[in-house]
Amino acid sequence: MLYMHDLWVNWFEGEENGYNVCRFHEWRKEDGIEIVDQIPLLLIEDQLFECIQNDLQDLPMSLLQDVQKRTYMKKNQERHTIEYAAVVTNGQDVLVFDTLGYTLPVKKSRLIPRQERLVFEMVHGKKPASYRMEEPVTKEYHILSLEPEKMAGLTRRERQLKQLLMMALDQLKHSDYPEEVRYWLTEWNPAEYRFIKELTNEEAWERLYYGAAHGWSIHHEELCGKLIKGQPFFETIWEGENQKAAKHIKSQN
């Protein structure tokens, strides 16, 4: 079995979508980077890699048995054993997972570029191991878990705010004041005011959702900021993300 040593990891916990497991250039100082003393490296097939990267399904038992208690982390100069963890690659991309003792990839991380390159060198010319998923379930995307193409090209801050916008739109859909939907659609697209008046609430919401679900712009950001106004939970997320992003930009300059 192949092993890697002194690995830098930045864990993202409970993330089912790979776009929320940030690449190295989006890591922030407050993320809390850890160093893994030793961890197995597995070359696996594309389908399983995609499942680990973009889902939270149970991993193949044979894979878990292969990596069981083979990962070590150092804390306060003491070596601790991790139940199930590994670096996995399909030869094109790389991911690290830790199940926290469960059977699904609860924590995920990317690697720093130097260590990513080392992964590709180590598996070059080798055949992927074949692990069979017990009962693979087709991933279903929805408003609170958007398709990867709807997040493509966005920065970490933009992805977080877009998820916040989707949460606000989902809440709007179930609002006790359905007339609000047409109001916000008019805010989004004032040029169609006369047409919007003729839409049902459901039609208006669908139009607003499909318009906002694609891309990201200052228009999206303004809508998000207005929609969450007066909602403490959403406002806390908004302010926190903007502060973290500002600190990250400052540290890069």
JSON list of C-alpha atoms in Angstrom, two decimals:
[
{"chain": "A", "resi": 1, "resn": "MET", "atom": "CA", "xyz": [0.00, 0.00, 0.00]},
{"chain": "A", "resi": 2, "resn": "LEU", "atom": "CA", "xyz": [1.15, 3.53, -0.78]},
{"chain": "A", "resi": 3, "resn": "TYR", "atom": "CA", "xyz": [1.48, 6.08, 2.06]},
{"chain": "A", "resi": 4, "resn": "MET", "atom": "CA", "xyz": [1.89, 9.82, 2.28]},
{"chain": "A", "resi": 5, "resn": "HIS", "atom": "CA", "xyz": [3.54, 11.69, 5.13]},
{"chain": "A", "resi": 6, "resn": "ASP", "atom": "CA", "xyz": [3.35, 15.17, 6.69]},
{"chain": "A", "resi": 7, "resn": "LEU", "atom": "CA", "xyz": [0.22, 16.04, 4.78]},
{"chain": "A", "resi": 8, "resn": "TRP", "atom": "CA", "xyz": [-1.41, 19.47, 5.16]},
{"chain": "A", "resi": 9, "resn": "VAL", "atom": "CA", "xyz": [-5.19, 19.20, 5.40]},
{"chain": "A", "resi": 10, "resn": "ASN", "atom": "CA", "xyz": [-7.99, 21.74, 5.76]},
{"chain": "A", "resi": 11, "resn": "TRP", "atom": "CA", "xyz": [-11.08, 19.81, 6.77]},
{"chain": "A", "resi": 12, "resn": "PHE", "atom": "CA", "xyz": [-14.57, 20.73, 5.55]},
{"chain": "A", "resi": 13, "resn": "GLU", "atom": "CA", "xyz": [-17.07, 18.75, 7.60]},
{"chain": "A", "resi": 14, "resn": "GLY", "atom": "CA", "xyz": [-20.44, 17.45, 6.38]},
{"chain": "A", "resi": 15, "resn": "GLU", "atom": "CA", "xyz": [-20.00, 18.82, 2.85]},
{"chain": "A", "resi": 16, "resn": "GLU", "atom": "CA", "xyz": [-21.66, 16.62, 0.27]},
{"chain": "A", "resi": 17, "resn": "ASN", "atom": "CA", "xyz": [-20.62, 18.77, -2.70]},
{"chain": "A", "resi": 18, "resn": "GLY", "atom": "CA", "xyz": [-17.02, 18.89, -3.83]},
{"chain": "A", "resi": 19, "resn": "TYR", "atom": "CA", "xyz": [-17.26, 22.58, -4.76]},
{"chain": "A", "resi": 20, "resn": "ASN", "atom": "CA", "xyz": [-17.50, 23.38, -1.04]},
{"chain": "A", "resi": 21, "resn": "VAL", "atom": "CA", "xyz": [-14.27, 21.51, -0.26]},
{"chain": "A", "resi": 22, "resn": "CYS", "atom": "CA", "xyz": [-12.06, 24.46, -1.06]},
{"chain": "A", "resi": 23, "resn": "ARG", "atom": "CA", "xyz": [-8.91, 24.31, -3.14]},
{"chain": "A", "resi": 24, "resn": "PHE", "atom": "CA", "xyz": [-5.66, 25.51, -1.60]},
{"chain": "A", "resi": 25, "resn": "HIS", "atom": "CA", "xyz": [-5.83, 29.02, -3.12]},
{"chain": "A", "resi": 26, "resn": "GLU", "atom": "CA", "xyz": [-9.11, 29.58, -1.21]},
{"chain": "A", "resi": 27, "resn": "TRP", "atom": "CA", "xyz": [-7.86, 28.42, 2.18]},
{"chain": "A", "resi": 28, "resn": "ARG", "atom": "CA", "xyz": [-8.08, 31.07, 4.89]},
{"chain": "A", "resi": 29, "resn": "LYS", "atom": "CA", "xyz": [-5.90, 31.70, 7.93]},
{"chain": "A", "resi": 30, "resn": "GLU", "atom": "CA", "xyz": [-8.74, 30.98, 10.34]},
{"chain": "A", "resi": 31, "resn": "ASP", "atom": "CA", "xyz": [-9.54, 27.60, 8.72]},
{"chain": "A", "resi": 32, "resn": "GLY", "atom": "CA", "xyz": [-7.25, 25.69, 11.09]},
{"chain": "A", "resi": 33, "resn": "ILE", "atom": "CA", "xyz": [-4.82, 23.64, 9.00]},
{"chain": "A", "resi": 34, "resn": "GLU", "atom": "CA", "xyz": [-3.80, 20.25, 10.44]},
{"chain": "A", "resi": 35, "resn": "ILE", "atom": "CA", "xyz": [-0.87, 17.98, 9.62]},
{"chain": "A", "resi": 36, "resn": "VAL", "atom": "CA", "xyz": [-1.37, 14.26, 9.06]},
{"chain": "A", "resi": 37, "resn": "ASP", "atom": "CA", "xyz": [1.65, 12.22, 10.06]},
{"chain": "A", "resi": 38, "resn": "GLN", "atom": "CA", "xyz": [0.87, 9.24, 7.84]},
{"chain": "A", "resi": 39, "resn": "ILE", "atom": "CA", "xyz": [-2.09, 8.30, 5.61]},
{"chain": "A", "resi": 40, "resn": "PRO", "atom": "CA", "xyz": [-2.78, 5.67, 2.91]},
{"chain": "A", "resi": 41, "resn": "LEU", "atom": "CA", "xyz": [-3.05, 6.69, -0.74]},
{"chain": "A", "resi": 42, "resn": "LEU", "atom": "CA", "xyz": [-5.53, 4.89, -3.00]},
{"chain": "A", "resi": 43, "resn": "LEU", "atom": "CA", "xyz": [-5.90, 5.09, -6.77]},
{"chain": "A", "resi": 44, "resn": "ILE", "atom": "CA", "xyz": [-9.60, 4.42, -7.42]},
{"chain": "A", "resi": 45, "resn": "GLU", "atom": "CA", "xyz": [-12.03, 4.43, -10.33]},
{"chain": "A", "resi": 46, "resn": "ASP", "atom": "CA", "xyz": [-13.76, 7.60, -11.51]},
{"chain": "A", "resi": 47, "resn": "GLN", "atom": "CA", "xyz": [-17.25, 6.62, -10.33]},
{"chain": "A", "resi": 48, "resn": "LEU", "atom": "CA", "xyz": [-16.17, 5.98, -6.74]},
{"chain": "A", "resi": 49, "resn": "PHE", "atom": "CA", "xyz": [-14.04, 9.12, -6.68]},
{"chain": "A", "resi": 50, "resn": "GLU", "atom": "CA", "xyz": [-17.02, 11.22, -7.81]},
{"chain": "A", "resi": 51, "resn": "CYS", "atom": "CA", "xyz": [-19.19, 9.58, -5.17]},
{"chain": "A", "resi": 52, "resn": "ILE", "atom": "CA", "xyz": [-16.71, 10.41, -2.39]},
{"chain": "A", "resi": 53, "resn": "GLN", "atom": "CA", "xyz": [-16.23, 13.94, -3.69]},
{"chain": "A", "resi": 54, "resn": "ASN", "atom": "CA", "xyz": [-19.87, 14.84, -4.34]},
{"chain": "A", "resi": 55, "resn": "ASP", "atom": "CA", "xyz": [-21.90, 12.77, -1.89]},
{"chain": "A", "resi": 56, "resn": "LEU", "atom": "CA", "xyz": [-22.13, 11.42, 1.65]},
{"chain": "A", "resi": 57, "resn": "GLN", "atom": "CA", "xyz": [-22.93, 7.79, 0.90]},
{"chain": "A", "resi": 58, "resn": "ASP", "atom": "CA", "xyz": [-21.50, 4.82, 2.77]},
{"chain": "A", "resi": 59, "resn": "LEU", "atom": "CA", "xyz": [-18.10, 3.81, 1.45]},
{"chain": "A", "resi": 60, "resn": "PRO", "atom": "CA", "xyz": [-17.35, 0.25, 0.27]},
{"chain": "A", "resi": 61, "resn": "MET", "atom": "CA", "xyz": [-16.57, -1.96, 3.27]},
{"chain": "A", "resi": 62, "resn": "SER", "atom": "CA", "xyz": [-13.55, -3.42, 1.47]},
{"chain": "A", "resi": 63, "resn": "LEU", "atom": "CA", "xyz": [-12.08, 0.08, 1.11]},
{"chain": "A", "resi": 64, "resn": "LEU", "atom": "CA", "xyz": [-12.68, 0.85, 4.79]},
{"chain": "A", "resi": 65, "resn": "GLN", "atom": "CA", "xyz": [-11.01, -2.41, 5.79]},
{"chain": "A", "resi": 66, "resn": "ASP", "atom": "CA", "xyz": [-7.99, -1.60, 3.61]},
{"chain": "A", "resi": 67, "resn": "VAL", "atom": "CA", "xyz": [-7.38, 1.76, 5.31]},
{"chain": "A", "resi": 68, "resn": "GLN", "atom": "CA", "xyz": [-8.53, 0.93, 8.85]},
{"chain": "A", "resi": 69, "resn": "LYS", "atom": "CA", "xyz": [-6.22, 2.34, 11.55]},
{"chain": "A", "resi": 70, "resn": "ARG", "atom": "CA", "xyz": [-3.50, 3.14, 8.99]},
{"chain": "A", "resi": 71, "resn": "THR", "atom": "CA", "xyz": [-3.67, 6.92, 9.47]},
{"chain": "A", "resi": 72, "resn": "TYR", "atom": "CA", "xyz": [-1.83, 8.77, 12.24]},
{"chain": "A", "resi": 73, "resn": "MET", "atom": "CA", "xyz": [-2.01, 12.36, 13.38]},
{"chain": "A", "resi": 74, "resn": "LYS", "atom": "CA", "xyz": [0.21, 14.12, 15.89]},
{"chain": "A", "resi": 75, "resn": "LYS", "atom": "CA", "xyz": [-1.23, 16.29, 18.63]},
{"chain": "A", "resi": 76, "resn": "ASN", "atom": "CA", "xyz": [0.97, 17.69, 21.38]},
{"chain": "A", "resi": 77, "resn": "GLN", "atom": "CA", "xyz": [3.76, 15.34, 20.26]},
{"chain": "A", "resi": 78, "resn": "GLU", "atom": "CA", "xyz": [1.46, 12.32, 20.72]},
{"chain": "A", "resi": 79, "resn": "ARG", "atom": "CA", "xyz": [0.54, 10.04, 17.82]},
{"chain": "A", "resi": 80, "resn": "HIS", "atom": "CA", "xyz": [-3.19, 9.32, 17.45]},
{"chain": "A", "resi": 81, "resn": "THR", "atom": "CA", "xyz": [-4.71, 6.62, 15.25]},
{"chain": "A", "resi": 82, "resn": "ILE", "atom": "CA", "xyz": [-7.55, 7.54, 12.87]},
{"chain": "A", "resi": 83, "resn": "GLU", "atom": "CA", "xyz": [-10.11, 4.80, 12.26]},
{"chain": "A", "resi": 84, "resn": "TYR", "atom": "CA", "xyz": [-10.86, 5.34, 8.57]},
{"chain": "A", "resi": 85, "resn": "ALA", "atom": "CA", "xyz": [-9.06, 7.94, 6.46]},
{"chain": "A", "resi": 86, "resn": "ALA", "atom": "CA", "xyz": [-7.24, 8.04, 3.14]},
{"chain": "A", "resi": 87, "resn": "VAL", "atom": "CA", "xyz": [-6.05, 10.14, 0.24]},
{"chain": "A", "resi": 88, "resn": "VAL", "atom": "CA", "xyz": [-7.96, 9.11, -2.88]},
{"chain": "A", "resi": 89, "resn": "THR", "atom": "CA", "xyz": [-7.32, 9.97, -6.51]},
{"chain": "A", "resi": 90, "resn": "ASN", "atom": "CA", "xyz": [-8.64, 8.95, -9.91]},
{"chain": "A", "resi": 91, "resn": "GLY", "atom": "CA", "xyz": [-5.40, 10.12, -11.52]},
{"chain": "A", "resi": 92, "resn": "GLN", "atom": "CA", "xyz": [-6.90, 13.52, -12.39]},
{"chain": "A", "resi": 93, "resn": "ASP", "atom": "CA", "xyz": [-8.04, 14.95, -9.07]},
{"chain": "A", "resi": 94, "resn": "VAL", "atom": "CA", "xyz": [-7.25, 14.39, -5.38]},
{"chain": "A", "resi": 95, "resn": "LEU", "atom": "CA", "xyz": [-9.25, 14.34, -2.16]},
{"chain": "A", "resi": 96, "resn": "VAL", "atom": "CA", "xyz": [-8.61, 13.37, 1.46]},
{"chain": "A", "resi": 97, "resn": "PHE", "atom": "CA", "xyz": [-11.38, 11.98, 3.65]},
{"chain": "A", "resi": 98, "resn": "ASP", "atom": "CA", "xyz": [-11.87, 11.06, 7.30]},
{"chain": "A", "resi": 99, "resn": "THR", "atom": "CA", "xyz": [-15.05, 9.22, 8.36]},
{"chain": "A", "resi": 100, "resn": "LEU", "atom": "CA", "xyz": [-14.73, 10.15, 12.06]},
{"chain": "A", "resi": 101, "resn": "GLY", "atom": "CA", "xyz": [-15.23, 6.46, 12.76]},
{"chain": "A", "resi": 102, "resn": "TYR", "atom": "CA", "xyz": [-18.40, 6.18, 10.65]},
{"chain": "A", "resi": 103, "resn": "THR", "atom": "CA", "xyz": [-18.70, 4.60, 7.20]},
{"chain": "A", "resi": 104, "resn": "LEU", "atom": "CA", "xyz": [-19.14, 7.77, 5.12]},
{"chain": "A", "resi": 105, "resn": "PRO", "atom": "CA", "xyz": [-16.69, 10.58, 4.26]},
{"chain": "A", "resi": 106, "resn": "VAL", "atom": "CA", "xyz": [-17.74, 13.08, 6.94]},
{"chain": "A", "resi": 107, "resn": "LYS", "atom": "CA", "xyz": [-14.64, 15.30, 6.61]},
{"chain": "A", "resi": 108, "resn": "LYS", "atom": "CA", "xyz": [-12.98, 16.15, 3.31]},
{"chain": "A", "resi": 109, "resn": "SER", "atom": "CA", "xyz": [-9.95, 18.18, 2.31]},
{"chain": "A", "resi": 110, "resn": "ARG", "atom": "CA", "xyz": [-7.93, 19.18, -0.72]},
{"chain": "A", "resi": 111, "resn": "LEU", "atom": "CA", "xyz": [-4.15, 19.20, -0.74]},
{"chain": "A", "resi": 112, "resn": "ILE", "atom": "CA", "xyz": [-1.54, 21.86, -1.30]},
{"chain": "A", "resi": 113, "resn": "PRO", "atom": "CA", "xyz": [-0.27, 21.87, -4.93]},
{"chain": "A", "resi": 114, "resn": "ARG", "atom": "CA", "xyz": [3.12, 20.31, -4.12]},
{"chain": "A", "resi": 115, "resn": "GLN", "atom": "CA", "xyz": [1.48, 17.35, -2.41]},
{"chain": "A", "resi": 116, "resn": "GLU", "atom": "CA", "xyz": [-1.11, 17.00, -5.18]},
{"chain": "A", "resi": 117, "resn": "ARG", "atom": "CA", "xyz": [1.71, 16.68, -7.71]},
{"chain": "A", "resi": 118, "resn": "LEU", "atom": "CA", "xyz": [3.34, 14.04, -5.50]},
{"chain": "A", "resi": 119, "resn": "VAL", "atom": "CA", "xyz": [0.09, 12.03, -5.53]},
{"chain": "A", "resi": 120, "resn": "PHE", "atom": "CA", "xyz": [0.05, 11.96, -9.33]},
{"chain": "A", "resi": 121, "resn": "GLU", "atom": "CA", "xyz": [3.72, 10.91, -9.42]},
{"chain": "A", "resi": 122, "resn": "MET", "atom": "CA", "xyz": [3.11, 8.10, -6.93]},
{"chain": "A", "resi": 123, "resn": "VAL", "atom": "CA", "xyz": [0.17, 6.57, -8.84]},
{"chain": "A", "resi": 124, "resn": "HIS", "atom": "CA", "xyz": [1.58, 7.10, -12.34]},
{"chain": "A", "resi": 125, "resn": "GLY", "atom": "CA", "xyz": [1.43, 3.87, -14.37]},
{"chain": "A", "resi": 126, "resn": "LYS", "atom": "CA", "xyz": [-0.60, 2.02, -11.74]},
{"chain": "A", "resi": 127, "resn": "LYS", "atom": "CA", "xyz": [-4.05, 0.48, -12.16]},
{"chain": "A", "resi": 128, "resn": "PRO", "atom": "CA", "xyz": [-6.96, 1.73, -10.02]},
{"chain": "A", "resi": 129, "resn": "ALA", "atom": "CA", "xyz": [-8.22, -0.54, -7.27]},
{"chain": "A", "resi": 130, "resn": "SER", "atom": "CA", "xyz": [-11.74, -1.82, -7.86]},
{"chain": "A", "resi": 131, "resn": "TYR", "atom": "CA", "xyz": [-14.10, -1.19, -4.94]},
{"chain": "A", "resi": 132, "resn": "ARG", "atom": "CA", "xyz": [-17.80, -1.89, -5.35]},
{"chain": "A", "resi": 133, "resn": "MET", "atom": "CA", "xyz": [-20.41, 0.37, -3.76]},
{"chain": "A", "resi": 134, "resn": "GLU", "atom": "CA", "xyz": [-22.97, -1.73, -1.87]},
{"chain": "A", "resi": 135, "resn": "GLU", "atom": "CA", "xyz": [-26.12, 0.12, -2.98]},
{"chain": "A", "resi": 136, "resn": "PRO", "atom": "CA", "xyz": [-25.17, 3.28, -4.88]},
{"chain": "A", "resi": 137, "resn": "VAL", "atom": "CA", "xyz": [-27.87, 5.95, -4.80]},
{"chain": "A", "resi": 138, "resn": "THR", "atom": "CA", "xyz": [-28.13, 8.50, -7.61]},
{"chain": "A", "resi": 139, "resn": "LYS", "atom": "CA", "xyz": [-27.31, 11.95, -6.28]},
{"chain": "A", "resi": 140, "resn": "GLU", "atom": "CA", "xyz": [-30.23, 14.37, -6.41]},
{"chain": "A", "resi": 141, "resn": "TYR", "atom": "CA", "xyz": [-29.54, 18.10, -6.55]},
{"chain": "A", "resi": 142, "resn": "HIS", "atom": "CA", "xyz": [-32.02, 20.69, -5.31]},
{"chain": "A", "resi": 143, "resn": "ILE", "atom": "CA", "xyz": [-32.26, 24.34, -4.24]},
{"chain": "A", "resi": 144, "resn": "LEU", "atom": "CA", "xyz": [-30.18, 23.78, -1.08]},
{"chain": "A", "resi": 145, "resn": "SER", "atom": "CA", "xyz": [-27.66, 21.59, -2.91]},
{"chain": "A", "resi": 146, "resn": "LEU", "atom": "CA", "xyz": [-27.13, 23.08, -6.36]},
{"chain": "A", "resi": 147, "resn": "GLU", "atom": "CA", "xyz": [-25.60, 21.24, -9.31]},
{"chain": "A", "resi": 148, "resn": "PRO", "atom": "CA", "xyz": [-21.83, 21.81, -9.70]},
{"chain": "A", "resi": 149, "resn": "GLU", "atom": "CA", "xyz": [-22.34, 23.69, -12.98]},
{"chain": "A", "resi": 150, "resn": "LYS", "atom": "CA", "xyz": [-24.39, 26.31, -11.14]},
{"chain": "A", "resi": 151, "resn": "MET", "atom": "CA", "xyz": [-21.37, 26.97, -8.87]},
{"chain": "A", "resi": 152, "resn": "ALA", "atom": "CA", "xyz": [-18.70, 26.76, -11.57]},
{"chain": "A", "resi": 153, "resn": "GLY", "atom": "CA", "xyz": [-16.31, 29.69, -11.70]},
{"chain": "A", "resi": 154, "resn": "LEU", "atom": "CA", "xyz": [-17.47, 31.23, -8.40]},
{"chain": "A", "resi": 155, "resn": "THR", "atom": "CA", "xyz": [-15.13, 32.22, -5.56]},
{"chain": "A", "resi": 156, "resn": "ARG", "atom": "CA", "xyz": [-15.49, 30.79, -2.06]},
{"chain": "A", "resi": 157, "resn": "ARG", "atom": "CA", "xyz": [-17.32, 33.93, -0.92]},
{"chain": "A", "resi": 158, "resn": "GLU", "atom": "CA", "xyz": [-19.63, 33.88, -3.94]},
{"chain": "A", "resi": 159, "resn": "ARG", "atom": "CA", "xyz": [-20.51, 30.22, -3.39]},
{"chain": "A", "resi": 160, "resn": "GLN", "atom": "CA", "xyz": [-21.34, 30.86, 0.26]},
{"chain": "A", "resi": 161, "resn": "LEU", "atom": "CA", "xyz": [-23.51, 33.87, -0.58]},
{"chain": "A", "resi": 162, "resn": "LYS", "atom": "CA", "xyz": [-25.23, 31.99, -3.39]},
{"chain": "A", "resi": 163, "resn": "GLN", "atom": "CA", "xyz": [-26.13, 29.22, -0.95]},
{"chain": "A", "resi": 164, "resn": "LEU", "atom": "CA", "xyz": [-27.45, 31.88, 1.40]},
{"chain": "A", "resi": 165, "resn": "LEU", "atom": "CA", "xyz": [-29.55, 33.33, -1.45]},
{"chain": "A", "resi": 166, "resn": "MET", "atom": "CA", "xyz": [-30.96, 29.87, -2.18]},
{"chain": "A", "resi": 167, "resn": "MET", "atom": "CA", "xyz": [-31.86, 29.42, 1.51]},
{"chain": "A", "resi": 168, "resn": "ALA", "atom": "CA", "xyz": [-33.67, 32.77, 1.42]},
{"chain": "A", "resi": 169, "resn": "LEU", "atom": "CA", "xyz": [-35.51, 31.84, -1.80]},
{"chain": "A", "resi": 170, "resn": "ASP", "atom": "CA", "xyz": [-36.54, 28.50, -0.32]},
{"chain": "A", "resi": 171, "resn": "GLN", "atom": "CA", "xyz": [-37.94, 30.32, 2.69]},
{"chain": "A", "resi": 172, "resn": "LEU", "atom": "CA", "xyz": [-39.71, 32.77, 0.39]},
{"chain": "A", "resi": 173, "resn": "LYS", "atom": "CA", "xyz": [-41.41, 29.89, -1.43]},
{"chain": "A", "resi": 174, "resn": "HIS", "atom": "CA", "xyz": [-43.05, 28.80, 1.82]},
{"chain": "A", "resi": 175, "resn": "SER", "atom": "CA", "xyz": [-43.83, 32.32, 3.05]},
{"chain": "A", "resi": 176, "resn": "ASP", "atom": "CA", "xyz": [-47.20, 33.18, 4.60]},
{"chain": "A", "resi": 177, "resn": "TYR", "atom": "CA", "xyz": [-47.27, 36.20, 2.28]},
{"chain": "A", "resi": 178, "resn": "PRO", "atom": "CA", "xyz": [-47.21, 34.75, -1.26]},
{"chain": "A", "resi": 179, "resn": "GLU", "atom": "CA", "xyz": [-47.58, 38.19, -2.85]},
{"chain": "A", "resi": 180, "resn": "GLU", "atom": "CA", "xyz": [-44.00, 38.82, -1.75]},
{"chain": "A", "resi": 181, "resn": "VAL", "atom": "CA", "xyz": [-42.78, 36.54, -4.54]},
{"chain": "A", "resi": 182, "resn": "ARG", "atom": "CA", "xyz": [-43.99, 38.87, -7.30]},
{"chain": "A", "resi": 183, "resn": "TYR", "atom": "CA", "xyz": [-42.49, 41.83, -5.45]},
{"chain": "A", "resi": 184, "resn": "TRP", "atom": "CA", "xyz": [-39.04, 40.20, -5.35]},
{"chain": "A", "resi": 185, "resn": "LEU", "atom": "CA", "xyz": [-39.28, 39.05, -8.96]},
{"chain": "A", "resi": 186, "resn": "THR", "atom": "CA", "xyz": [-39.97, 42.67, -9.90]},
{"chain": "A", "resi": 187, "resn": "GLU", "atom": "CA", "xyz": [-36.90, 43.71, -7.88]},
{"chain": "A", "resi": 188, "resn": "TRP", "atom": "CA", "xyz": [-34.91, 41.12, -9.83]},
{"chain": "A", "resi": 189, "resn": "ASN", "atom": "CA", "xyz": [-36.31, 42.08, -13.23]},
{"chain": "A", "resi": 190, "resn": "PRO", "atom": "CA", "xyz": [-38.16, 45.43, -13.08]},
{"chain": "A", "resi": 191, "resn": "ALA", "atom": "CA", "xyz": [-38.40, 45.66, -16.88]},
{"chain": "A", "resi": 192, "resn": "GLU", "atom": "CA", "xyz": [-40.97, 42.85, -16.85]},
{"chain": "A", "resi": 193, "resn": "TYR", "atom": "CA", "xyz": [-43.24, 44.44, -14.24]},
{"chain": "A", "resi": 194, "resn": "ARG", "atom": "CA", "xyz": [-46.40, 44.32, -16.40]},
{"chain": "A", "resi": 195, "resn": "PHE", "atom": "CA", "xyz": [-45.82, 40.69, -17.36]},
{"chain": "A", "resi": 196, "resn": "ILE", "atom": "CA", "xyz": [-45.04, 39.70, -13.74]},
{"chain": "A", "resi": 197, "resn": "LYS", "atom": "CA", "xyz": [-48.41, 41.01, -12.55]},
{"chain": "A", "resi": 198, "resn": "GLU", "atom": "CA", "xyz": [-50.13, 38.32, -14.65]},
{"chain": "A", "resi": 199, "resn": "LEU", "atom": "CA", "xyz": [-48.10, 35.41, -13.19]},
{"chain": "A", "resi": 200, "resn": "THR", "atom": "CA", "xyz": [-49.31, 33.08, -10.47]},
{"chain": "A", "resi": 201, "resn": "ASN", "atom": "CA", "xyz": [-47.19, 32.97, -7.29]},
{"chain": "A", "resi": 202, "resn": "GLU", "atom": "CA", "xyz": [-45.79, 29.60, -8.32]},
{"chain": "A", "resi": 203, "resn": "GLU", "atom": "CA", "xyz": [-44.87, 30.84, -11.79]},
{"chain": "A", "resi": 204, "resn": "ALA", "atom": "CA", "xyz": [-43.25, 33.95, -10.31]},
{"chain": "A", "resi": 205, "resn": "TRP", "atom": "CA", "xyz": [-41.18, 31.92, -7.85]},
{"chain": "A", "resi": 206, "resn": "GLU", "atom": "CA", "xyz": [-40.01, 29.49, -10.55]},
{"chain": "A", "resi": 207, "resn": "ARG", "atom": "CA", "xyz": [-38.95, 32.44, -12.72]},
{"chain": "A", "resi": 208, "resn": "LEU", "atom": "CA", "xyz": [-37.09, 34.06, -9.82]},
{"chain": "A", "resi": 209, "resn": "TYR", "atom": "CA", "xyz": [-35.36, 30.81, -8.83]},
{"chain": "A", "resi": 210, "resn": "TYR", "atom": "CA", "xyz": [-34.21, 29.88, -12.34]},
{"chain": "A", "resi": 211, "resn": "GLY", "atom": "CA", "xyz": [-32.97, 33.40, -12.92]},
{"chain": "A", "resi": 212, "resn": "ALA", "atom": "CA", "xyz": [-30.97, 33.51, -9.69]},
{"chain": "A", "resi": 213, "resn": "ALA", "atom": "CA", "xyz": [-29.69, 29.91, -9.85]},
{"chain": "A", "resi": 214, "resn": "HIS", "atom": "CA", "xyz": [-27.35, 30.65, -12.76]},
{"chain": "A", "resi": 215, "resn": "GLY", "atom": "CA", "xyz": [-24.08, 32.53, -12.38]},
{"chain": "A", "resi": 216, "resn": "TRP", "atom": "CA", "xyz": [-23.27, 35.25, -9.87]},
{"chain": "A", "resi": 217, "resn": "SER", "atom": "CA", "xyz": [-23.26, 39.01, -10.27]},
{"chain": "A", "resi": 218, "resn": "ILE", "atom": "CA", "xyz": [-23.70, 42.23, -8.31]},
{"chain": "A", "resi": 219, "resn": "HIS", "atom": "CA", "xyz": [-27.41, 41.80, -9.15]},
{"chain": "A", "resi": 220, "resn": "HIS", "atom": "CA", "xyz": [-27.44, 38.44, -7.27]},
{"chain": "A", "resi": 221, "resn": "GLU", "atom": "CA", "xyz": [-25.60, 40.00, -4.34]},
{"chain": "A", "resi": 222, "resn": "GLU", "atom": "CA", "xyz": [-28.02, 42.93, -4.08]},
{"chain": "A", "resi": 223, "resn": "LEU", "atom": "CA", "xyz": [-31.04, 40.60, -4.15]},
{"chain": "A", "resi": 224, "resn": "CYS", "atom": "CA", "xyz": [-29.50, 38.41, -1.45]},
{"chain": "A", "resi": 225, "resn": "GLY", "atom": "CA", "xyz": [-28.72, 41.41, 0.78]},
{"chain": "A", "resi": 226, "resn": "LYS", "atom": "CA", "xyz": [-32.29, 42.71, 0.48]},
{"chain": "A", "resi": 227, "resn": "LEU", "atom": "CA", "xyz": [-33.98, 39.32, 0.93]},
{"chain": "A", "resi": 228, "resn": "ILE", "atom": "CA", "xyz": [-32.22, 38.53, 4.21]},
{"chain": "A", "resi": 229, "resn": "LYS", "atom": "CA", "xyz": [-32.68, 41.97, 5.78]},
{"chain": "A", "resi": 230, "resn": "GLY", "atom": "CA", "xyz": [-34.24, 41.73, 9.23]},
{"chain": "A", "resi": 231, "resn": "GLN", "atom": "CA", "xyz": [-33.50, 38.00, 9.60]},
{"chain": "A", "resi": 232, "resn": "PRO", "atom": "CA", "xyz": [-30.78, 37.66, 12.27]},
{"chain": "A", "resi": 233, "resn": "PHE", "atom": "CA", "xyz": [-29.64, 34.14, 11.35]},
{"chain": "A", "resi": 234, "resn": "PHE", "atom": "CA", "xyz": [-29.20, 34.98, 7.67]},
{"chain": "A", "resi": 235, "resn": "GLU", "atom": "CA", "xyz": [-27.65, 38.36, 8.46]},
{"chain": "A", "resi": 236, "resn": "THR", "atom": "CA", "xyz": [-25.05, 36.70, 10.71]},
{"chain": "A", "resi": 237, "resn": "ILE", "atom": "CA", "xyz": [-24.01, 34.39, 7.84]},
{"chain": "A", "resi": 238, "resn": "TRP", "atom": "CA", "xyz": [-23.87, 37.34, 5.43]},
{"chain": "A", "resi": 239, "resn": "GLU", "atom": "CA", "xyz": [-21.74, 39.52, 7.72]},
{"chain": "A", "resi": 240, "resn": "GLY", "atom": "CA", "xyz": [-19.48, 36.65, 8.75]},
{"chain": "A", "resi": 241, "resn": "GLU", "atom": "CA", "xyz": [-18.75, 35.62, 5.17]},
{"chain": "A", "resi": 242, "resn": "ASN", "atom": "CA", "xyz": [-18.02, 39.18, 4.07]},
{"chain": "A", "resi": 243, "resn": "GLN", "atom": "CA", "xyz": [-15.66, 39.73, 7.01]},
{"chain": "A", "resi": 244, "resn": "LYS", "atom": "CA", "xyz": [-13.78, 36.46, 6.38]},
{"chain": "A", "resi": 245, "resn": "ALA", "atom": "CA", "xyz": [-13.47, 37.22, 2.66]},
{"chain": "A", "resi": 246, "resn": "ALA", "atom": "CA", "xyz": [-12.16, 40.73, 3.39]},
{"chain": "A", "resi": 247, "resn": "LYS", "atom": "CA", "xyz": [-9.52, 39.34, 5.77]},
{"chain": "A", "resi": 248, "resn": "HIS", "atom": "CA", "xyz": [-8.47, 36.74, 3.20]},
{"chain": "A", "resi": 249, "resn": "ILE", "atom": "CA", "xyz": [-8.07, 39.38, 0.47]},
{"chain": "A", "resi": 250, "resn": "LYS", "atom": "CA", "xyz": [-6.09, 41.59, 2.84]},
{"chain": "A", "resi": 251, "resn": "SER", "atom": "CA", "xyz": [-3.75, 38.74, 3.75]},
{"chain": "A", "resi": 252, "resn": "GLN", "atom": "CA", "xyz": [-3.09, 38.06, 0.05]},
{"chain": "A", "resi": 253, "resn": "ASN", "atom": "CA", "xyz": [-1.96, 41.65, -0.60]}
]
